[in-house]
CSV table of N, CA and C in Angstrom, one decimal:
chain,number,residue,atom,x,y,z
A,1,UNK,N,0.8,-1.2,0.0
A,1,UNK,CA,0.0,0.0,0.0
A,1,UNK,C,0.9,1.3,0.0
A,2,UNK,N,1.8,1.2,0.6
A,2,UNK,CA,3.0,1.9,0.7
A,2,UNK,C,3.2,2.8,-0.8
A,3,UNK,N,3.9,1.7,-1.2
A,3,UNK,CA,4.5,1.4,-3.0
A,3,UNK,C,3.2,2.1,-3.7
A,4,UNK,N,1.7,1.7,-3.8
A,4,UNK,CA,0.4,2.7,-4.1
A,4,UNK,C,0.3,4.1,-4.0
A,5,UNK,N,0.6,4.3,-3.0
A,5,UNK,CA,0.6,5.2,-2.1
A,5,UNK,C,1.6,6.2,-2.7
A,6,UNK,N,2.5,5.9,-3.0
A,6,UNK,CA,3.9,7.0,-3.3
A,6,UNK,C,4.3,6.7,-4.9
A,7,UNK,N,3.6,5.6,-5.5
A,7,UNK,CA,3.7,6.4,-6.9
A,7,UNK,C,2.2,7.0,-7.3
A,8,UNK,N,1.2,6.8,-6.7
A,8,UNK,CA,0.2,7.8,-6.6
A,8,UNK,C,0.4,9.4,-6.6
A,9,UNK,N,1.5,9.7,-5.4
A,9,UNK,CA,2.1,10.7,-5.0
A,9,UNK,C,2.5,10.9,-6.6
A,10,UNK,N,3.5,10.4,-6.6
A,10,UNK,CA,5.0,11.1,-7.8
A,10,UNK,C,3.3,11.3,-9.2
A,11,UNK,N,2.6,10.5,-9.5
A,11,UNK,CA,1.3,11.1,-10.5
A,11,UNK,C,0.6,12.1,-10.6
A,12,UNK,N,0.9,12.7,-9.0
A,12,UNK,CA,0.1,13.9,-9.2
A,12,UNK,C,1.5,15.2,-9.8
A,13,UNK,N,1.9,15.0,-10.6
A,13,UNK,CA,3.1,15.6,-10.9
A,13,UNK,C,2.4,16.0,-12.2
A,14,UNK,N,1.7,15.0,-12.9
A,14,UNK,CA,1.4,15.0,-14.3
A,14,UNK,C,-0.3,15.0,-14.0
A,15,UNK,N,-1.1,15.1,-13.2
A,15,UNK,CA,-2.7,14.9,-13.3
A,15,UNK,C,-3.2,16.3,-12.4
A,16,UNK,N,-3.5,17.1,-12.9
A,16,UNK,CA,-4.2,18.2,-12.3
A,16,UNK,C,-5.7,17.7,-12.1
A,17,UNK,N,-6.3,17.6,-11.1
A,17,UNK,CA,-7.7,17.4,-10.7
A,17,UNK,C,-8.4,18.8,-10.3
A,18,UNK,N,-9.3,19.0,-10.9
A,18,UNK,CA,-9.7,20.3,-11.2
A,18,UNK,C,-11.5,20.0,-10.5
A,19,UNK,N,-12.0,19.1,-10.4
A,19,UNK,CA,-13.6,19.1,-10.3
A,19,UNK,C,-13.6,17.1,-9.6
A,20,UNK,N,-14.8,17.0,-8.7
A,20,UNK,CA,-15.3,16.1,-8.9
A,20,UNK,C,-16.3,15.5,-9.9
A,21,UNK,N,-16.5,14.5,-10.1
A,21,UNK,CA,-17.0,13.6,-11.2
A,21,UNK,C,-17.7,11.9,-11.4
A,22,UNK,N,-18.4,11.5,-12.0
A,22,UNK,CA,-19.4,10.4,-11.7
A,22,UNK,C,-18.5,8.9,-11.4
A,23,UNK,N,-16.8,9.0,-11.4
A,23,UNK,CA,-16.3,8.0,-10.9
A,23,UNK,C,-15.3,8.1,-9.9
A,24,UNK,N,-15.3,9.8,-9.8
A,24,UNK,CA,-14.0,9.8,-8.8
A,24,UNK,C,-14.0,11.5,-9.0
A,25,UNK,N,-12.8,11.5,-9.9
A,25,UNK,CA,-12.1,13.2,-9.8
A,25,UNK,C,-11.8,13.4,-11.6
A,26,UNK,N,-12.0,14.8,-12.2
A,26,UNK,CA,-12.2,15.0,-13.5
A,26,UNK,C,-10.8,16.0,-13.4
A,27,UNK,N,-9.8,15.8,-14.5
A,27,UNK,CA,-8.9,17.0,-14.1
A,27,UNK,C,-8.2,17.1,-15.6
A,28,UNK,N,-7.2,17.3,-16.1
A,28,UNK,CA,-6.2,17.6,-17.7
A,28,UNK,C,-4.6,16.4,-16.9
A,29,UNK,N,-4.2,16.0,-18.0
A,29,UNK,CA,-3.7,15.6,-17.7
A,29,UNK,C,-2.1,16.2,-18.3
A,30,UNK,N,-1.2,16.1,-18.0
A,30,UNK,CA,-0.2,17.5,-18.2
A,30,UNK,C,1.2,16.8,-18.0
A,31,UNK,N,1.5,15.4,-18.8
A,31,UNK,CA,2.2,14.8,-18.6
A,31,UNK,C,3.5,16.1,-19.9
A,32,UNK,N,4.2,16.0,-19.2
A,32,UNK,CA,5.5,16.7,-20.0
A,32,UNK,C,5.7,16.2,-21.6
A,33,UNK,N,5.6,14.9,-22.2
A,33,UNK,CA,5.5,14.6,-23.1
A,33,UNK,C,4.7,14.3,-24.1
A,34,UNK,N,3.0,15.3,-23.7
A,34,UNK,CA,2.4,15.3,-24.8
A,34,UNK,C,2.6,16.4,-25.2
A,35,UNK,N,2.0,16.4,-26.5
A,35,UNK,CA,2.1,17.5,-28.0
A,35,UNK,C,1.1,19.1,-27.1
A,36,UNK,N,2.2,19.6,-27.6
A,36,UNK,CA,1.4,21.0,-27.2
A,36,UNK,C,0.8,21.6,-28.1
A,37,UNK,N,0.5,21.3,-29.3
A,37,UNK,CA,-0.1,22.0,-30.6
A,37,UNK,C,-1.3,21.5,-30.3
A,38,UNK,N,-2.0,20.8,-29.0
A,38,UNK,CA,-3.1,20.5,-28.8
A,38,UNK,C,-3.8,20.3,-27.7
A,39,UNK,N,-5.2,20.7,-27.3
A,39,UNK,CA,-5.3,20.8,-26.0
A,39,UNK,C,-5.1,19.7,-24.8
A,40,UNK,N,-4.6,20.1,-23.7
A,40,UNK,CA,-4.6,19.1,-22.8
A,40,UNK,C,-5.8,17.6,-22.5
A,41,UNK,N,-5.3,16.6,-22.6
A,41,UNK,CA,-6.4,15.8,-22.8
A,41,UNK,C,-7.1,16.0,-21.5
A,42,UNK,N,-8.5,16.0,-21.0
A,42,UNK,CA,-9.5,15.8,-20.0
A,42,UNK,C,-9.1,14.3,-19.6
A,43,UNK,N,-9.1,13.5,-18.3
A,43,UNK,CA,-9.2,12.9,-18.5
A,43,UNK,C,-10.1,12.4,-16.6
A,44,UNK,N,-10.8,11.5,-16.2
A,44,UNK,CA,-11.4,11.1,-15.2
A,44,UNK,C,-10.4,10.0,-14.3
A,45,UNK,N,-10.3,10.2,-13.1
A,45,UNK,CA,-9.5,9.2,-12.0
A,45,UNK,C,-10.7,9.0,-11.3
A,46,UNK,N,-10.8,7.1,-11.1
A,46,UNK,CA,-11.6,6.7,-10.3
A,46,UNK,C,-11.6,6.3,-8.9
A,47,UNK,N,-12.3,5.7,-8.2
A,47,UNK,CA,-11.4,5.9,-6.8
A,47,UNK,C,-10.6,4.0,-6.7
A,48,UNK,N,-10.7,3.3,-7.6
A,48,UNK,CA,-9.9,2.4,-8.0
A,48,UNK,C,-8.4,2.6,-8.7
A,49,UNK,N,-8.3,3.9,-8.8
A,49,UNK,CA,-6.7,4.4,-9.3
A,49,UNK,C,-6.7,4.4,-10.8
A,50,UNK,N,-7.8,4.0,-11.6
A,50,UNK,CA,-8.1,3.9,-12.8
A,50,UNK,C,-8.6,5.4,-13.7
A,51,UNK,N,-7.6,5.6,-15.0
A,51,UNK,CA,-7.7,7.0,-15.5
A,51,UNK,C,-8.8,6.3,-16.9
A,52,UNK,N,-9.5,7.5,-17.4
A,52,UNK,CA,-10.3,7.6,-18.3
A,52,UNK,C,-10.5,8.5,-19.0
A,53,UNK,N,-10.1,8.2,-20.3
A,53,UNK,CA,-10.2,9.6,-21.2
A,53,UNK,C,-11.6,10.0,-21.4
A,54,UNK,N,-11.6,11.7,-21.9
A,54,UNK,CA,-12.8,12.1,-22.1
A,54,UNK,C,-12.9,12.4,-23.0
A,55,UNK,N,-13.7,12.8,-23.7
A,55,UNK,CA,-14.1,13.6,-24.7
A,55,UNK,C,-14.6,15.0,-24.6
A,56,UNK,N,-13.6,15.8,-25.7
A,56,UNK,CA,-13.8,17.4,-25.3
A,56,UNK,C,-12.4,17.9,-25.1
A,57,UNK,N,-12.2,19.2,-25.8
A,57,UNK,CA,-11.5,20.2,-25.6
A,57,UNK,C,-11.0,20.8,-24.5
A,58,UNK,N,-12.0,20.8,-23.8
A,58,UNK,CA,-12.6,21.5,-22.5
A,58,UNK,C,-12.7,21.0,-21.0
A,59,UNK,N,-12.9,21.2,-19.8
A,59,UNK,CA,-13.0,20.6,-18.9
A,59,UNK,C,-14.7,20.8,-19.3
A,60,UNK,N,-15.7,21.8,-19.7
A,60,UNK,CA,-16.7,22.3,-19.9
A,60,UNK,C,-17.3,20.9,-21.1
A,61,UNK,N,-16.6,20.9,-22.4
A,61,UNK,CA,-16.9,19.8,-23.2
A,61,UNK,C,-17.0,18.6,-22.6
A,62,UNK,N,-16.2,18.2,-22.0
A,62,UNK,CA,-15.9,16.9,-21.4
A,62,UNK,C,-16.9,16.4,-20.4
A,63,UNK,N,-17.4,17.4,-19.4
A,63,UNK,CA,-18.5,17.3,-19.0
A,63,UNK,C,-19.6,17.4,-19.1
A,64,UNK,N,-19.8,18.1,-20.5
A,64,UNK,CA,-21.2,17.9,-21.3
A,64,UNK,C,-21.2,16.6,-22.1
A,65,UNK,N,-20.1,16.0,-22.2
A,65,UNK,CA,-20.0,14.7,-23.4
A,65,UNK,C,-20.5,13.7,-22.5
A,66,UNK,N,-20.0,13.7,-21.0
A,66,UNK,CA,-20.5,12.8,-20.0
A,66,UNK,C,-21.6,12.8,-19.9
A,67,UNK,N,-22.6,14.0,-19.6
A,67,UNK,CA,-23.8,13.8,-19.1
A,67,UNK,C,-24.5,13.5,-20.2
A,68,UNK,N,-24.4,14.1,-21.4
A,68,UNK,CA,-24.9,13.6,-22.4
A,68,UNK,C,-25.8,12.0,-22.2
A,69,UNK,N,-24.8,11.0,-21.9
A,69,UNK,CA,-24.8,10.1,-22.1
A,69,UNK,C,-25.7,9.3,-21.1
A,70,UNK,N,-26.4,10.2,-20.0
A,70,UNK,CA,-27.2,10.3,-18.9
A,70,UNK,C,-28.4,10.8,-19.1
A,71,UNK,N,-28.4,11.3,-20.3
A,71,UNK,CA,-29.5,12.6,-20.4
A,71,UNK,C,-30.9,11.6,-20.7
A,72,UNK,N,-31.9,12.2,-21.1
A,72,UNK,CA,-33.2,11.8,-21.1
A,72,UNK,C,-33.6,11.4,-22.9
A,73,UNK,N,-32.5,11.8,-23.4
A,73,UNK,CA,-32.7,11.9,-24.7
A,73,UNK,C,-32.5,10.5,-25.3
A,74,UNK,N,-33.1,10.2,-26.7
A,74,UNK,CA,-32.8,8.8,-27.4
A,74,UNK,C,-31.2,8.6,-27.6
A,75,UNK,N,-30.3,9.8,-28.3
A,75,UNK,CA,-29.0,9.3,-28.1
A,75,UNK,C,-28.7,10.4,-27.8
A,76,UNK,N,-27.1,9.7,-27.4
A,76,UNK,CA,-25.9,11.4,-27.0
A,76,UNK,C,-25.7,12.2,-27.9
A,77,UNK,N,-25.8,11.9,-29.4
A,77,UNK,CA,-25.7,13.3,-29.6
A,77,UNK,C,-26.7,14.0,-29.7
A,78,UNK,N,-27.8,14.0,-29.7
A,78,UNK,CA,-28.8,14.7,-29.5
A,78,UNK,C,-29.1,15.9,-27.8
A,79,UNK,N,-28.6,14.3,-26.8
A,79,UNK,CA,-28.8,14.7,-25.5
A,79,UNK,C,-27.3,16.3,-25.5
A,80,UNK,N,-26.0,16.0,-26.5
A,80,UNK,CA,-25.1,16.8,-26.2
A,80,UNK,C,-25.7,18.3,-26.8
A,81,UNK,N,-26.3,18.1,-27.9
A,81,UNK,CA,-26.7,19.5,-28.7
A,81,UNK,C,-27.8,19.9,-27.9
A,82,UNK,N,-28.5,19.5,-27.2
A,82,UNK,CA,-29.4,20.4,-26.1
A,82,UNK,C,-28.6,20.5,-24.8
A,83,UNK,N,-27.5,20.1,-24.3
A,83,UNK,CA,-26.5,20.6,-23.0
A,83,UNK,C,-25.9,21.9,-23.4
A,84,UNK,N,-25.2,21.6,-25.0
A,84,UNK,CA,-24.6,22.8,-25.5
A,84,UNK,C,-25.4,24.1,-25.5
A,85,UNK,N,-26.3,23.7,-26.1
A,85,UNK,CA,-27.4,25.3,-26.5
A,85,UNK,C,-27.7,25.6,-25.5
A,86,UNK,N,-27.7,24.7,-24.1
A,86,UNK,CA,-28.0,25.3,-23.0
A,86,UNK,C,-26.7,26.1,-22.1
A,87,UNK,N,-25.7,25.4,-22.3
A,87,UNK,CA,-24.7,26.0,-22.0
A,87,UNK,C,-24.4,27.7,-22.6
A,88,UNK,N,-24.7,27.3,-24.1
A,88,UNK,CA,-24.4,28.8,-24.5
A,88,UNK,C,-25.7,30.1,-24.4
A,89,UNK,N,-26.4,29.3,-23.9
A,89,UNK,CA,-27.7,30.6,-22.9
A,89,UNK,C,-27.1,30.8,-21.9
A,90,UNK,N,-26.6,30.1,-21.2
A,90,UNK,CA,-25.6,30.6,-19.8
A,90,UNK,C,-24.6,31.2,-20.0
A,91,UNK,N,-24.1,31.3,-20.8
A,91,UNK,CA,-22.8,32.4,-21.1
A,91,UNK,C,-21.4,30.9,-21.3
A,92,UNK,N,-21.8,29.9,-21.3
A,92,UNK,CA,-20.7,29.1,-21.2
A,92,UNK,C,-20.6,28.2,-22.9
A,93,UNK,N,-20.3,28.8,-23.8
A,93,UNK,CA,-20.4,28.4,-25.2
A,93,UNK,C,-19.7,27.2,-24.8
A,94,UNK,N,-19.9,26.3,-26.1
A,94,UNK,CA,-18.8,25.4,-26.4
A,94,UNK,C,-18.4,25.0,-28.0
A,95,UNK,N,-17.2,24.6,-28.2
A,95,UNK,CA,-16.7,24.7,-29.3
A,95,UNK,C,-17.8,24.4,-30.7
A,96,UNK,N,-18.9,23.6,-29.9
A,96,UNK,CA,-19.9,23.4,-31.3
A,96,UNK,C,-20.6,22.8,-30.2
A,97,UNK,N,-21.7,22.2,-31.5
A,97,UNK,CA,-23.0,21.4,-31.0
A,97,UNK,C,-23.0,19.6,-30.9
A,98,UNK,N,-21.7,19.6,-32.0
A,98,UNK,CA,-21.9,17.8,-32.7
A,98,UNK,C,-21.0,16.9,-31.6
A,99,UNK,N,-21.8,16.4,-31.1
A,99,UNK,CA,-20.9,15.1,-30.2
A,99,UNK,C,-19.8,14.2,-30.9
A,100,UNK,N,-20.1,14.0,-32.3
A,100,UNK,CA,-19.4,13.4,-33.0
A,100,UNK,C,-17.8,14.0,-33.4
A,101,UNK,N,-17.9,15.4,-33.0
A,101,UNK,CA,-16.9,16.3,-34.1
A,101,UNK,C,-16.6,16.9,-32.3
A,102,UNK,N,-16.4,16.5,-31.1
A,102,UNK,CA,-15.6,16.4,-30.4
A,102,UNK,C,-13.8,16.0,-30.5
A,103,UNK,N,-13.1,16.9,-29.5
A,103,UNK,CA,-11.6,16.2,-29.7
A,103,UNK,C,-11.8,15.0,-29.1
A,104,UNK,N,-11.3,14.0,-29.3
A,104,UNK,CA,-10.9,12.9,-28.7
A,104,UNK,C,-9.1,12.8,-28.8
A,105,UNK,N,-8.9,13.2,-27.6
A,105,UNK,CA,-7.1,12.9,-27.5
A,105,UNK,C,-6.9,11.8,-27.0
A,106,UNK,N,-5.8,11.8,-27.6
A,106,UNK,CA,-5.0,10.3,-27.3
A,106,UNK,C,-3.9,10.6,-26.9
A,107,UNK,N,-3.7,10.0,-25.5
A,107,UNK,CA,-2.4,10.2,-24.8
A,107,UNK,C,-1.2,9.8,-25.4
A,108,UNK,N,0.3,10.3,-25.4
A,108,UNK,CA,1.3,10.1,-25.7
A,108,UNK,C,1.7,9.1,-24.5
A,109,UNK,N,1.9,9.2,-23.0
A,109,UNK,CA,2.0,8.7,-22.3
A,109,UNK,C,0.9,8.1,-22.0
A,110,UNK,N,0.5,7.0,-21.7
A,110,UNK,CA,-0.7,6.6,-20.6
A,110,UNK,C,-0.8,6.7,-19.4
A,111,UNK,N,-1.6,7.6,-18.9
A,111,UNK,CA,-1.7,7.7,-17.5
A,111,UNK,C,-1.6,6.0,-16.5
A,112,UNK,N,-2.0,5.0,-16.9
A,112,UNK,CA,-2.4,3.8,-16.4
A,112,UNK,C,-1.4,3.1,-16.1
A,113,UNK,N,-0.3,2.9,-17.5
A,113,UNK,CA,0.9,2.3,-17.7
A,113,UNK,C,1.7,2.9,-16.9
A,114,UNK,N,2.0,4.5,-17.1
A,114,UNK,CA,2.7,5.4,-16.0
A,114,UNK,C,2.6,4.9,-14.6
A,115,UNK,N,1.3,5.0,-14.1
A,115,UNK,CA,1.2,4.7,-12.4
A,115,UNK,C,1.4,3.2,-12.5
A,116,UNK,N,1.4,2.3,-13.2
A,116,UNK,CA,2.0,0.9,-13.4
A,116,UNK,C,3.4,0.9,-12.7
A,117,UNK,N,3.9,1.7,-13.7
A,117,UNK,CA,5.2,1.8,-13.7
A,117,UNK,C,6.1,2.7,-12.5
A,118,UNK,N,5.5,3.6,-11.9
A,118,UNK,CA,5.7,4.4,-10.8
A,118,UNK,C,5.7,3.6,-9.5
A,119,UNK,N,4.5,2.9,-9.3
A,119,UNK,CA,4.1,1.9,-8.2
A,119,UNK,C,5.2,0.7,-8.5
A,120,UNK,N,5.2,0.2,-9.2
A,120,UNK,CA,6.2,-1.0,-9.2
A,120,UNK,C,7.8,-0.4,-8.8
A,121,UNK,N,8.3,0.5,-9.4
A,121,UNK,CA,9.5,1.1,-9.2
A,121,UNK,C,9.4,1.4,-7.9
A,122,UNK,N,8.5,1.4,-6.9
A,122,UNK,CA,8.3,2.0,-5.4
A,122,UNK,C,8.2,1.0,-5.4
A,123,UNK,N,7.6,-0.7,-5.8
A,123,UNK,CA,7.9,-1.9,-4.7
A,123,UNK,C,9.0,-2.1,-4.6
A,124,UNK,N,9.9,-2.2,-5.6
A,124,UNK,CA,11.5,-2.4,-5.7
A,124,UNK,C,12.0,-1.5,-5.1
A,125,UNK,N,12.0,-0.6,-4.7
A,125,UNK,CA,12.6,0.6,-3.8
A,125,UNK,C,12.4,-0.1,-2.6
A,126,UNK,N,11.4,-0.6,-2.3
A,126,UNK,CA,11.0,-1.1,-0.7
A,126,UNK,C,11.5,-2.4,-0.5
A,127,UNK,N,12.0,-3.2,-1.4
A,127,UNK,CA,12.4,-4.5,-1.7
A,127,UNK,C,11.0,-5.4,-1.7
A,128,UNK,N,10.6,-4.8,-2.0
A,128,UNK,CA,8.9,-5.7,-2.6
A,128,UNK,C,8.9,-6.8,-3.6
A,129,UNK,N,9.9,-5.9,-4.2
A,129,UNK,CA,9.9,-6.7,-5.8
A,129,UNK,C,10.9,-6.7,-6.4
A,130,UNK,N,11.4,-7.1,-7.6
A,130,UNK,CA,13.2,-7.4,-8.0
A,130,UNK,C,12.7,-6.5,-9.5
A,131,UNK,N,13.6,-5.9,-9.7
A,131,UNK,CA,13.6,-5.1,-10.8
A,131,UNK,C,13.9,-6.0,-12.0
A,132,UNK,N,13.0,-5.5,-12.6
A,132,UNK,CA,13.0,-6.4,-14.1
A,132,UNK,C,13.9,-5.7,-15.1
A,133,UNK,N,14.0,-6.1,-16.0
A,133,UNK,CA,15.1,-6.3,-17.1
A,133,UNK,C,14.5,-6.0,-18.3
A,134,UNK,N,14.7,-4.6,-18.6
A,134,UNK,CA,14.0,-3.7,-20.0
A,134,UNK,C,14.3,-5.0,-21.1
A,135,UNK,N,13.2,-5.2,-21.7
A,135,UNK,CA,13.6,-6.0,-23.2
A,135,UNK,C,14.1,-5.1,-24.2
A,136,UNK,N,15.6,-6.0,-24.5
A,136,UNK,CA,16.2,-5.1,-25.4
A,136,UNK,C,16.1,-6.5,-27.0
């Protein structure tokens, strides 16, 4: 738990948690190694240590793409173009109306793999575990 515990820690280095959210905590993820010619991916942490990408530009998109998917409507994109229109009577536009024509980013790093890799590196630190051998 330890070893959990402290590459959890060293994660929040790259995971800005900005809002709670329907599985845990909603926040950008700001790993040093993605592309900056594009927005920071949204992505959701659950309270199982499990990350999830979102859909959207936006911390605002991303949130509307979610509930979408909740809404009362036959499908999400219908349910998203009535969140948006409502959004933009509230003063809170969003980049369009089409659920479809959302960003969907794809991580350079994986949040998942990362804290894989952060936690294990902290069992071996603890002598938990024996350091494995990069395949070359």
């Amino acid at each position: 738990m330890q070893a959990v515990i402290a590459g959890g820690a060293k994660m929040a280095r790259y995971v800005k948690l900005v809002a709670a959210g329907g599985k845990g905590w909603i926040g950008y993820w700001l790993h040093p190694d993605e592309p900056t010619d594009q927005p920071w991916p949204v992505i959701e942490l659950d309270t199982e240590f499990s990350y999830w990408g979102m859909s959207g530009s936006t911390l605002a998109e991303a949130c509307a793409a979610d509930r979408a998917d909740y809404h009362d409507e036959p499908d999400e994109g219908t349910a998203f173009s009535l969140l948006s229109a409502r959004l933009a009577e509230l003063g809170l536009p969003l980049s369009g109306q089409d659920h479809d024509a959302l960003h969907e980013p794809a991580c350079a790093v994986d949040p998942e793999e990362l804290t894989e890799e952060l936690i294990e590196a902290e069992r071996v630190k603890r002598g938990l575990a024996r350091e494995r051998l990069s395949p070359r």
